[in-house]
């Protein structure tokens, strides 16, 4: 049986004031799924590597297999494939705020759709990937899986019905992502928001910033984009879960970042810049601050925003 390999990129979700509604794709890191058709019905999970044994091996609890099974089911009897076997290669840390389960779900859904001859539309594939995300982390947010499937900046206008909007990626935009070696559970980070209310002043500030952010992406105005990366509602609650966050953000801005915030539910922190060399300097400053103020080592990724989503690789 032929085997397909699909790479799905890590993502920044909750971009600035875009909690649960705005994400973007990175070039690296990411997850890879290998998939082949098989005679047994359903989806079999073969090997999982790169996770240090942390991920569940039951297909019903793994983001990639749940997403692939959703594709198989939606494709229905129109295809001749009865079952799928997949192997998942984790290429990024778990519970990092880089959309780890989202990338696995995206890779599983896109790989299944490709091997079945692409019976589903891109929006249907995103919906199947959301099911994988929910199985892995308990919440059906789409701001990781949608950009991982589709690439670029993706706005989730509505969850029910699902309505996603592609926003432009401005030329000259670079991002520095830093992952300190500690974990934040997305489920716990979401629990901290339950029952919270926001003041009208904070809603007004976030609405202004979100509108400006969308305008900045359309106009290619990187200065405005940086000013709009300010969240007065969710970031202050979650900042407390990341050691030395305020110092790291201050260091990023002092090193030339246009804007800086938490990636997903953290602990990864991202910063936008208008040059590759500045992004590298910002990453160095953030890494030094995590080390000096919180005694944490970190991994960094620096580069442009990835305009392509999950795709076949050799
Ligand atoms: N939008 C989600 C959240 C992303 O912040 O809970 C989790 O990575």
Short mmCIF file of N, CA and C and ligand atoms in Angstrom, two decimals, residues 13-14 19-20 97 99 141 143-144 186 190 238 264-265, ligand 1:
data_model
loop_
_atom_site.label_atom_id
_atom_site.label_comp_id
_atom_site.label_asym_id
_atom_site.label_seq_id
_atom_site.Cartn_x
_atom_site.Cartn_y
_atom_site.Cartn_z
N UNK A 13 -1.71 30.74 18.68
CA UNK A 13 -3.14 31.07 18.78
C UNK A 13 -3.33 32.21 19.76
N UNK A 14 -4.56 32.70 19.86
CA UNK A 14 -4.83 33.88 20.72
C UNK A 14 -3.91 35.04 20.32
N UNK A 19 -8.32 36.15 21.46
CA UNK A 19 -8.52 34.91 22.22
C UNK A 19 -9.52 33.99 21.52
N UNK A 20 -9.08 32.79 21.21
CA UNK A 20 -9.90 31.74 20.59
C UNK A 20 -10.32 32.06 19.14
N UNK A 97 1.98 25.65 24.24
CA UNK A 97 1.35 26.86 23.71
C UNK A 97 1.61 27.05 22.23
N UNK A 99 0.37 24.88 19.97
CA UNK A 99 -0.64 24.12 19.24
C UNK A 99 -0.19 22.70 18.96
N UNK A 141 -11.57 24.47 20.55
CA UNK A 141 -11.15 25.74 19.95
C UNK A 141 -10.44 25.47 18.63
N UNK A 143 -8.43 27.95 16.89
CA UNK A 143 -7.41 28.93 16.48
C UNK A 143 -6.02 28.32 16.36
N UNK A 144 -5.84 27.05 16.73
CA UNK A 144 -4.61 26.32 16.38
C UNK A 144 -4.84 25.47 15.13
N UNK A 186 -3.35 23.53 29.04
CA UNK A 186 -4.39 24.35 28.41
C UNK A 186 -5.68 24.24 29.21
N UNK A 190 -7.61 27.38 30.75
CA UNK A 190 -9.00 27.71 30.41
C UNK A 190 -9.86 27.79 31.68
N UNK A 238 -3.49 34.94 32.47
CA UNK A 238 -2.59 33.82 32.17
C UNK A 238 -1.11 34.16 32.39
N UNK A 264 -0.88 30.98 22.49
CA UNK A 264 -1.86 30.02 23.02
C UNK A 264 -2.02 30.24 24.51
N UNK A 265 -2.00 29.12 25.24
CA UNK A 265 -2.13 29.26 26.70
C UNK A 265 -0.77 29.29 27.38
N1 LIG B 1 -7.37 29.45 22.27
C1 LIG B 1 -6.91 28.36 23.06
C2 LIG B 1 -6.78 28.78 24.51
C3 LIG B 1 -5.59 27.90 22.51
O1 LIG B 1 -6.16 29.80 24.75
O2 LIG B 1 -7.25 28.11 25.40
C4 LIG B 1 -4.85 26.91 23.38
O3 LIG B 1 -3.55 26.69 22.85
#
